Short mmCIF file of C-alpha atoms and ligand atoms in Angstrom, two decimals:
data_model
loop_
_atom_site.label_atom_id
_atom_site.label_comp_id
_atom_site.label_asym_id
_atom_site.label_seq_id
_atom_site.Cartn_x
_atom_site.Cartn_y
_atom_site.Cartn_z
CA UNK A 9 19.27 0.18 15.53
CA UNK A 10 16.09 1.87 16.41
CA UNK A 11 15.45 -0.40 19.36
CA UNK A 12 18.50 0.04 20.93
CA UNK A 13 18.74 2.62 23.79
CA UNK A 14 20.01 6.13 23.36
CA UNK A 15 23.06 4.79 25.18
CA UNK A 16 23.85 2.56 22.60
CA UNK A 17 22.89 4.66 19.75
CA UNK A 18 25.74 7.73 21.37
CA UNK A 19 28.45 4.99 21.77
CA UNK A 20 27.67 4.52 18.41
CA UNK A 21 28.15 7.79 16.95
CA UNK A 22 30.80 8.72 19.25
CA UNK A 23 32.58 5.46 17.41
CA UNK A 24 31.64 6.15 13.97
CA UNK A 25 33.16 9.63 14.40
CA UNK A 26 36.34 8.60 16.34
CA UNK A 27 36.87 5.88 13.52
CA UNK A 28 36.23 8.45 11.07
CA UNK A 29 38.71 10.77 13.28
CA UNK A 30 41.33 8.47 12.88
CA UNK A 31 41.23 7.66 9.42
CA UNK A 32 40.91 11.19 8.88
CA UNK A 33 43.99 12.50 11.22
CA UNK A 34 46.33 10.36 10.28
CA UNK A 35 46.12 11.72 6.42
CA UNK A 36 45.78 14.96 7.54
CA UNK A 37 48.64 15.13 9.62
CA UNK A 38 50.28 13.58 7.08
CA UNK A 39 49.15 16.34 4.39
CA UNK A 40 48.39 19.20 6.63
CA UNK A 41 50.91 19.84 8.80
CA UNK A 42 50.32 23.50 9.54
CA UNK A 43 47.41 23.22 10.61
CA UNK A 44 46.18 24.80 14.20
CA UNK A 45 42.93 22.42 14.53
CA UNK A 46 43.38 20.23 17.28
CA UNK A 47 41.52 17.48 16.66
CA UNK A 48 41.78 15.16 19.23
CA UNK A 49 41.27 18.07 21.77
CA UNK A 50 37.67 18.64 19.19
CA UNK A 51 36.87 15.45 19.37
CA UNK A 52 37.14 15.29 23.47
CA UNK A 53 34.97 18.25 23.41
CA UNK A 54 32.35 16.62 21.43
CA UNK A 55 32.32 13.82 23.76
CA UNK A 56 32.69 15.79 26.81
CA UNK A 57 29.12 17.32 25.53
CA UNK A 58 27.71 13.56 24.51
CA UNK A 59 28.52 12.82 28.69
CA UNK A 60 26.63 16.03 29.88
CA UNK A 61 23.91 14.76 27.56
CA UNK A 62 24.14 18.04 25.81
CA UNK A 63 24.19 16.57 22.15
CA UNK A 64 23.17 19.38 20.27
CA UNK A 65 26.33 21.13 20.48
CA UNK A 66 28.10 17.55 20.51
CA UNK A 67 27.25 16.93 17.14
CA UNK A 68 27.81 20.57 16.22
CA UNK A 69 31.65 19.70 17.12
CA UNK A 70 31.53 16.59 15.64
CA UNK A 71 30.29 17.83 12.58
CA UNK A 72 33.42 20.46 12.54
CA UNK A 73 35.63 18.03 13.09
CA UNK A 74 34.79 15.72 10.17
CA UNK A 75 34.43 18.64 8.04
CA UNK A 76 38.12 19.32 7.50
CA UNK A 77 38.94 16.17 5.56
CA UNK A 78 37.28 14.35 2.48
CA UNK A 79 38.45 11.23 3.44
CA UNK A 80 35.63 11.15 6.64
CA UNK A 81 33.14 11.14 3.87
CA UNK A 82 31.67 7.45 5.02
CA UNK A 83 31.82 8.85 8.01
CA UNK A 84 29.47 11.57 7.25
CA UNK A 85 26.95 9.23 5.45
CA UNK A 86 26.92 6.87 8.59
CA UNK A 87 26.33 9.71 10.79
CA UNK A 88 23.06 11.52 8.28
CA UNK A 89 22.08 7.32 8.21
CA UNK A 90 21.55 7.17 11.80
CA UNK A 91 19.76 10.48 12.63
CA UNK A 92 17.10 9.48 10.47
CA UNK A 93 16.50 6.00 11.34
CA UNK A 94 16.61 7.52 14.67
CA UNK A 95 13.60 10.08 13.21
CA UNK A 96 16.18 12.84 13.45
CA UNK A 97 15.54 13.94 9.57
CA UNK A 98 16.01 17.96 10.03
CA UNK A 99 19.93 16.73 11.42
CA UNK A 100 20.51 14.06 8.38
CA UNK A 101 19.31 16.50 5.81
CA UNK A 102 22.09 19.24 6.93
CA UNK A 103 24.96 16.57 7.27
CA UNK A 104 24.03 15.22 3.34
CA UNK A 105 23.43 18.57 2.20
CA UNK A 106 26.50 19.78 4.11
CA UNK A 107 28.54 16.67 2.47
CA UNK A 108 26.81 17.55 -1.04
CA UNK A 109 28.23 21.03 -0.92
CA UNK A 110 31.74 19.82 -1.11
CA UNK A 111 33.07 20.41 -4.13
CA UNK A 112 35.89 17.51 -3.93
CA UNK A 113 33.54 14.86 -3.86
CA UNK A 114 33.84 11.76 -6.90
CA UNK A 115 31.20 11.36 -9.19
CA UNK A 116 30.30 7.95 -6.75
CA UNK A 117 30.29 9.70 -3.45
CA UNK A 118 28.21 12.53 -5.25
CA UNK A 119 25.60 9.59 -6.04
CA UNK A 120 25.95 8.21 -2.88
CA UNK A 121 25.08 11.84 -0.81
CA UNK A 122 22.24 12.71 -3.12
CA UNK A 123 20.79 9.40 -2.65
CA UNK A 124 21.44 9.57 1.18
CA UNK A 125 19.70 13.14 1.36
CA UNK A 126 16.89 11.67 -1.03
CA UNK A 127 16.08 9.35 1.54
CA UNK A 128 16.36 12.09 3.89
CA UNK A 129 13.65 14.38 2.02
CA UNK A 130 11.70 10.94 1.50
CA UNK A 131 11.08 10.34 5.24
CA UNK A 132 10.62 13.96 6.25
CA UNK A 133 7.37 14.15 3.44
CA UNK A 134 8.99 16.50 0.98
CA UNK A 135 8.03 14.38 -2.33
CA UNK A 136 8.91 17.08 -4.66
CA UNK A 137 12.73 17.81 -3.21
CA UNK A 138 12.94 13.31 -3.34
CA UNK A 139 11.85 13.38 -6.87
CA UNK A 140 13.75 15.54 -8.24
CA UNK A 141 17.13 14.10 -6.69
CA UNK A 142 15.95 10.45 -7.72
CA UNK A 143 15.16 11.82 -11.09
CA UNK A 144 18.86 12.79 -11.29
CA UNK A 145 19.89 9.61 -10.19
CA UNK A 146 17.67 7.05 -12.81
CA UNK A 147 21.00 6.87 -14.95
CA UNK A 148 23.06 5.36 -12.09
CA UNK A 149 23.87 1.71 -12.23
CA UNK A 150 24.66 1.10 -8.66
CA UNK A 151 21.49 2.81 -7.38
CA UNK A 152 19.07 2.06 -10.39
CA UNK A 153 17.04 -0.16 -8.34
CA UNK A 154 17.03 1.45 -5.11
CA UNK A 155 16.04 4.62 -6.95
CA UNK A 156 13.12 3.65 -8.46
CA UNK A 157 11.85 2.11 -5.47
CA UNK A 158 12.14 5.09 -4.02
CA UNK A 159 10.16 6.69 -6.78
CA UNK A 160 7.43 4.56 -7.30
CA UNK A 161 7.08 5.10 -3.61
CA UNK A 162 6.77 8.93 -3.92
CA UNK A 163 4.31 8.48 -7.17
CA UNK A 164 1.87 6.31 -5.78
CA UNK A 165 1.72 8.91 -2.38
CA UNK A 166 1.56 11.70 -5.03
CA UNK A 167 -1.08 9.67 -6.82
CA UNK A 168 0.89 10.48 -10.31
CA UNK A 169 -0.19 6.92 -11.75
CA UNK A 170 0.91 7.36 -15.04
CA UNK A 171 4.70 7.89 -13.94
CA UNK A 172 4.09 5.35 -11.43
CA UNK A 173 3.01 2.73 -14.85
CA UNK A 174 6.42 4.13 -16.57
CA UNK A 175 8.49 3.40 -13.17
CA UNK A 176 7.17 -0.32 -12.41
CA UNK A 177 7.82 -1.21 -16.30
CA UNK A 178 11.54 -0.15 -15.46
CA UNK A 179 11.82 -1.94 -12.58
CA UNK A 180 9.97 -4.82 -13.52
CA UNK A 181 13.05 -4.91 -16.30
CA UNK A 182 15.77 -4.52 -13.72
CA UNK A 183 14.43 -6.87 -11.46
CA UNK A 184 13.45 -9.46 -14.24
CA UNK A 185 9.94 -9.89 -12.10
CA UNK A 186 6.66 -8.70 -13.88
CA UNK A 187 4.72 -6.07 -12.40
CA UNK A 188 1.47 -6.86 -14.29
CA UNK A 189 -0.92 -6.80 -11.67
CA UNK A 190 0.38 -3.57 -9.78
CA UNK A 191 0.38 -1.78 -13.11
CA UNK A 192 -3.29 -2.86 -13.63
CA UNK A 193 -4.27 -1.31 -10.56
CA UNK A 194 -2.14 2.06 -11.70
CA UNK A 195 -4.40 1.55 -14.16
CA UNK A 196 -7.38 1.32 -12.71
CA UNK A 197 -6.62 4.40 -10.21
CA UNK A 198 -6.47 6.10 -13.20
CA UNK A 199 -9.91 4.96 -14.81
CA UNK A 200 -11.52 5.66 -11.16
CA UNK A 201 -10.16 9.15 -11.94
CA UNK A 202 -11.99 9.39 -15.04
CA UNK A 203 -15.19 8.32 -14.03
CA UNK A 204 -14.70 11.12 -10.80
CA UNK A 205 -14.06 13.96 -13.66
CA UNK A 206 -17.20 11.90 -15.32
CA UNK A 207 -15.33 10.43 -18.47
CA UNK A 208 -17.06 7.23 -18.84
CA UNK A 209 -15.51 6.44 -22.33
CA UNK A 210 -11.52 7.37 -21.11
CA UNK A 211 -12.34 4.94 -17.91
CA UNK A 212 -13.51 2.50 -19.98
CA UNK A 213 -10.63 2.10 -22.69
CA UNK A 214 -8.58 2.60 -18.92
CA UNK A 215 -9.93 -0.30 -17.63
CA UNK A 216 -9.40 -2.10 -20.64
CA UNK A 217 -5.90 -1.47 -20.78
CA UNK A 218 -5.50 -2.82 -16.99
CA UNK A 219 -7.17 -6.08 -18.06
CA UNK A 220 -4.43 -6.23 -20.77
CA UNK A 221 -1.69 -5.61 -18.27
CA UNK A 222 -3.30 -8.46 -15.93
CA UNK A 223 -6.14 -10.69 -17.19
CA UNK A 224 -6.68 -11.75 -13.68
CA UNK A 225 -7.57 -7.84 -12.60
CA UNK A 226 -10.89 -7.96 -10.90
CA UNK A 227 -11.24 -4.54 -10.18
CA UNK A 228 -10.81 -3.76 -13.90
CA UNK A 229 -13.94 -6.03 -14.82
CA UNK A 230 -16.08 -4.47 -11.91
CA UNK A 231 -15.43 -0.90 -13.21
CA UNK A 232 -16.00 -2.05 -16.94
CA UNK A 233 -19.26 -3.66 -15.59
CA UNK A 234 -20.03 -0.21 -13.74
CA UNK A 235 -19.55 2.18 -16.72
CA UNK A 236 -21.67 -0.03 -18.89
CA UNK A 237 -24.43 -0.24 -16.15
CA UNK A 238 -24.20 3.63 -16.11
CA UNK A 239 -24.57 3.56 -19.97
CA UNK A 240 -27.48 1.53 -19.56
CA UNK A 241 -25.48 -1.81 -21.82
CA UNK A 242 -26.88 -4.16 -19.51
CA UNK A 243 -25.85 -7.36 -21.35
CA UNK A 244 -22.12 -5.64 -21.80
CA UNK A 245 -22.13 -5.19 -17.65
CA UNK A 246 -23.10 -8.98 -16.87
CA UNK A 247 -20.74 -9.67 -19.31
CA UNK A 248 -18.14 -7.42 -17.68
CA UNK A 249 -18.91 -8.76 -14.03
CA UNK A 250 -19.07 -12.52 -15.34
CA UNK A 251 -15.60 -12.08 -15.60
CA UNK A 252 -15.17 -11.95 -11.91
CA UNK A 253 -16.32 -15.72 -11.27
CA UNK A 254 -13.17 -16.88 -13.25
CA UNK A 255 -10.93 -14.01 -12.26
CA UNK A 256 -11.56 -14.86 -8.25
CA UNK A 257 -14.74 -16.14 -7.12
CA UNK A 258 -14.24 -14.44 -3.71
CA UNK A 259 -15.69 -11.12 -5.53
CA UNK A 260 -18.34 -12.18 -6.97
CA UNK A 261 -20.59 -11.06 -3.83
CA UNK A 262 -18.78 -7.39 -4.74
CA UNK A 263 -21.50 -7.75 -7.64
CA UNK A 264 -24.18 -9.66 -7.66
CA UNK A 265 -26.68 -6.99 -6.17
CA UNK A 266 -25.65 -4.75 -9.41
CA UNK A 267 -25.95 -7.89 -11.81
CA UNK A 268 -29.17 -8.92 -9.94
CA UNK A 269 -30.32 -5.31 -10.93
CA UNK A 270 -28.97 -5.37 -14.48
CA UNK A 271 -30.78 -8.47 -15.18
CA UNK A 272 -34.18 -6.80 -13.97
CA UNK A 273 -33.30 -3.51 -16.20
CA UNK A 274 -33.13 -6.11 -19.05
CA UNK A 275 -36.79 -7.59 -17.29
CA UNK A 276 -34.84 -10.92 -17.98
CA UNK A 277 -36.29 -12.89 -15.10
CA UNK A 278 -34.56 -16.35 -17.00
CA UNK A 279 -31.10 -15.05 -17.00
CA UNK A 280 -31.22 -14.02 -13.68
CA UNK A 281 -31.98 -17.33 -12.59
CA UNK A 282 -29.80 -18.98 -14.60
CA UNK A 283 -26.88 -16.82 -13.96
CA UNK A 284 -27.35 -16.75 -10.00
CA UNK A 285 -27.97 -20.96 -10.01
CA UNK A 286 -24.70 -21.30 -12.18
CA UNK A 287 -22.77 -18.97 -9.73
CA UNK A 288 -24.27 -21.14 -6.85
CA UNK A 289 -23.30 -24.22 -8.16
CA UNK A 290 -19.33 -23.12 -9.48
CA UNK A 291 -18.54 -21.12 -6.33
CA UNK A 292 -21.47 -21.11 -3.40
CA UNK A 293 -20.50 -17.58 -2.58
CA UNK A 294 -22.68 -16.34 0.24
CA UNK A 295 -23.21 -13.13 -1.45
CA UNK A 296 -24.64 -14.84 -4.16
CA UNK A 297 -27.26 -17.00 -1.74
CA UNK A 298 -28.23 -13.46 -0.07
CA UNK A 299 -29.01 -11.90 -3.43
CA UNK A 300 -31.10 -14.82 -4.99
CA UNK A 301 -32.98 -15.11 -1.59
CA UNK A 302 -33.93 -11.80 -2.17
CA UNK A 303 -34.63 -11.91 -5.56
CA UNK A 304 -36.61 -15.06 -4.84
CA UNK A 305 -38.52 -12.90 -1.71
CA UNK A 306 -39.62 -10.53 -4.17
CA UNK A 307 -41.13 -13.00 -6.84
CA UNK A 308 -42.15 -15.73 -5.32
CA UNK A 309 -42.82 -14.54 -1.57
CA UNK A 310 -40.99 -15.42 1.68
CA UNK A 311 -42.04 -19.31 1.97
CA UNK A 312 -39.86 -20.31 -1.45
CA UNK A 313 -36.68 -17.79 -0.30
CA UNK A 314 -36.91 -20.23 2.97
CA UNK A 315 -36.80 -23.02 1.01
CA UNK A 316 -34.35 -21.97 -1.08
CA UNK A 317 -32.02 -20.77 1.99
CA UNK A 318 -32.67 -24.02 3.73
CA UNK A 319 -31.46 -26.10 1.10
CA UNK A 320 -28.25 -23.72 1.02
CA UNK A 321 -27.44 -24.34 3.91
CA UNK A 322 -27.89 -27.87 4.06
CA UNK A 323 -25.05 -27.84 1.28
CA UNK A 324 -23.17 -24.95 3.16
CA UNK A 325 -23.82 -24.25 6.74
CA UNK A 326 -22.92 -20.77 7.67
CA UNK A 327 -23.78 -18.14 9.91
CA UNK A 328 -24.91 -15.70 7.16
CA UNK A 329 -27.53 -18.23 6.21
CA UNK A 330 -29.34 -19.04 9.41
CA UNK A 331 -29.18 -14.98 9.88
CA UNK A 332 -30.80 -15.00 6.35
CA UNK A 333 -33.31 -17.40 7.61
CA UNK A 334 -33.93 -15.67 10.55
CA UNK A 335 -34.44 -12.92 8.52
CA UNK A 336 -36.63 -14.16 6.29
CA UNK A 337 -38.89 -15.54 8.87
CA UNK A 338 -38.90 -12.25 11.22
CA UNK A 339 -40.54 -10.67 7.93
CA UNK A 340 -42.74 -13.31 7.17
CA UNK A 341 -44.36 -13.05 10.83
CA UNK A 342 -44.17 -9.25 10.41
CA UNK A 343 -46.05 -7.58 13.29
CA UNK A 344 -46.15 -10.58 15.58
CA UNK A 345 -42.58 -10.74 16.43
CA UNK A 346 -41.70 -13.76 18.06
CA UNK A 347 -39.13 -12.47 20.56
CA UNK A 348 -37.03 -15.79 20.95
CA UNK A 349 -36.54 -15.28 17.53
CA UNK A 350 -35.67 -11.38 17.51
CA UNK A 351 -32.96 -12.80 20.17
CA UNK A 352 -31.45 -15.42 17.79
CA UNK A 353 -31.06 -13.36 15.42
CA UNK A 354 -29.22 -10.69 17.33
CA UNK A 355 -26.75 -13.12 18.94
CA UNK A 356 -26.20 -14.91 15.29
CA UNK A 357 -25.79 -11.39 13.87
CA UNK A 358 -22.85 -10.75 16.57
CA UNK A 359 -21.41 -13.63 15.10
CA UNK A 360 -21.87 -13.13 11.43
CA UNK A 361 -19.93 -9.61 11.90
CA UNK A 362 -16.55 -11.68 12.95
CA UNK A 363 -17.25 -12.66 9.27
CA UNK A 364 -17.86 -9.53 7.80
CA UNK A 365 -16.15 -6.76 5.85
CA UNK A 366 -12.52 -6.96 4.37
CA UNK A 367 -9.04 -8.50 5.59
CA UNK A 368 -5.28 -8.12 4.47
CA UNK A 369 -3.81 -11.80 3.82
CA UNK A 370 -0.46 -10.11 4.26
CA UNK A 371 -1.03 -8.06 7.40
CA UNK A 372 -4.19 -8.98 9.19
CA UNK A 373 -5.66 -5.29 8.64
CA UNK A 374 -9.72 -5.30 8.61
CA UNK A 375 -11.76 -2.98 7.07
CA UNK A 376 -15.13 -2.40 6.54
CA UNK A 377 -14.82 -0.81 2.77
CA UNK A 378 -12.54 -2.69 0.15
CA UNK A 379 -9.05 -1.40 -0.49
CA UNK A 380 -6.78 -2.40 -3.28
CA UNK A 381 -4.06 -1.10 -1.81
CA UNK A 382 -3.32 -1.94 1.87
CA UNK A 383 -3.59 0.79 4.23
CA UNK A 384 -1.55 -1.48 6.83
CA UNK A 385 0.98 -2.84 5.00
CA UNK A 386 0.88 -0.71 1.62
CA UNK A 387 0.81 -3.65 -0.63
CA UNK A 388 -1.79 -3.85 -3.78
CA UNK A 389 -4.11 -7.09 -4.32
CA UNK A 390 -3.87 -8.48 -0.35
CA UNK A 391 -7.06 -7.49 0.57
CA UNK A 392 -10.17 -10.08 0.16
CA UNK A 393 -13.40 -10.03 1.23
CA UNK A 394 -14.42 -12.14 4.24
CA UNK A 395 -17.68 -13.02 3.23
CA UNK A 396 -16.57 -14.37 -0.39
CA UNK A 397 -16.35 -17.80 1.66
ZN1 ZN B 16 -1.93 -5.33 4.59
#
């Protein structure tokens, strides 16, 4: 509908309201005899304004018209639908409240306008006028589902995650589909929010509970990893972050800087090793080979990172490891910069960036930070990092 041309979209309402006309004259002629309305002379009006493309006061008349008999209520509905797909929400909010202030209406058509002018309040960004009509509405069978859609919409904008945690339980009920891994992320918003108001142990038993709702919840084991860091429970962080390997490998590079640094903190020089070589072998993560070589820089000097990259990428050629190599050789010549090289490095660095930051496997948005939730598409768990491969 919102494609179509305004043409289109007039003829359309100019329909809806002489079908809802009709079906509304000829029971009020029948019932209403004495009346002095003219309708069809009304309804001419209104269109006579739709022609001068004057359609203000066309829809005023319009809206007269289908006042005067109950019966036009679908016709009122149809008419507050289209203004706001058309963006028109200030118009669809006074026909649905206009149709809510009738005092004939059944108990169905009552759910049916308050769920219309919900909509309405949804679109135009009043939250707190949606809720509280979709709250009144939870009960209804025929709109359960559509209602709490609506309200988990409004509660993750509002960032009210508990209610949000209560909502996807009901739906995930009603729609016989868990909801495991969206609730852990409600849960995890909310264990980020304890860690902001600097709550460590809350966010912790937070995080906890989101691995309960969804074993598979990396985000949960990187903030359990983080708050144990902060506490200075090393072992419990690696521990925490280990997780991530089985959970989805792709992460791992979110971490291994922090569990490089957690294994130094323990001055465990073994573990590291071990735990980095493991990592290497299970799920050759780039992140991981740019956090050994490092690590490897720093103990053993520049000429065994080399080595160690060059055997890499015998097993994995990539861009990020000849930039790593580059890299590692730039330093190793220090001063004496060997410009070919400085060039190489710059035009393999263009094309490592193509493979850098974060993507949406749902919508194609890229990022440079890491978002659970979508900012393109608004959908939880799509985004991965590019670099996990
Ligand atoms: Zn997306």
């Amino acid at each position: 509908m919102d494609s179509a041309g305004p043409g289109f979209y007039w003829l359309v309402l100019a329909s809806a309201v002489a079908s809802g006309w009709l079906i509304a004259w000829f029971g009020y002629s029948r019932k209403l005899k004495n009346t002095d309305f003219d309708l069809p002379s009304a309804y001419f009006k209104g269109l006579n304004y739709l022609l001068n493309e004057e359609p203000d006061k066309a829809i005023e008349v319009f809206v007269q018209v289908l006042e005067v008999n109950s019966e036009t209520i679908e016709t009122h509905l149809a008419l507050g639908n289209l203004f706001r797909r058309r963006g028109e929400v200030e118009r669809a909010i006074r026909i649905h409240q206009n149709l809510m202030a009738r005092p004939a209406l059944s108990n169905e058509q009552r759910s049916l306008a308050l769920m219309e002018l919900g909509r309405d309040y949804l679109k135009a960004g009043l939250y707190d006028r949606a809720e509280n009509l979709f709250q009144e509405l939870t009960e209804d069978r025929k709109q359960g589902r559509e209602v709490l859609l609506s309200l988990l919409q409004i509660y993750e904008y509002e960032k009210e995650w508990k209610q949000a945690i209560e909502i996807a339980n009901k739906l995930s009920v009603v729609d016989h589909k868990p909801m495991n891994d969206i609730v852990a992320q409600y849960h995890c918003e909310l264990a980020d929010a304890a860690i902001t108001s600097g709550d460590l142990k809350a966010a912790g038993k937070l995080a906890r509970q989101a691995l309960s709702a969804d074993h598979a919840c990396v985000r949960a084991s990187l903030i359990i990893g983080n708050i144990e860091a902060e506490l200075s429970n090393h072992r419990e962080a690696i521990k925490a972050w280990n997780q991530i390997g089985e959970q989805d490998a792709m992460f791992l590079g979110e971490v291994a800087e922090k569990v490089r640094d957690s294994f130094v903190a323990l001055d465990d020089k073994e573990g590291l090793v071990d735990f980095f070589q493991t990592a290497l072998d299970k799920h050759k993560t780039i992140s991981i080979m740019q956090a050994m070589s490092g690590f490897i820089s720093k103990e053993q000097g520049q000429t065994a990172a080399e080595k160690f990259v060059i055997e890499w990428l015998r097993k994995k050629p990539t861009v990020h490891g000849l930039y790593r190599l580059l890299d590692l050789r730039l330093e190793k010549q220090g001063a004496e910069m060997d410009n070919d090289l400085v060039l190489l490095r710059g035009m393999i660095g263009e094309l490592k960036k193509e493979h850098e930051g974060y993507v949406c496997q749902n919508c194609g948005f890229k990022g440079k930070v890491m978002h659970w939730l979508c900012p393109g598409c608004h959908k939880w768990n799509t985004i991965r990092p590019l670099s996990g491969e």
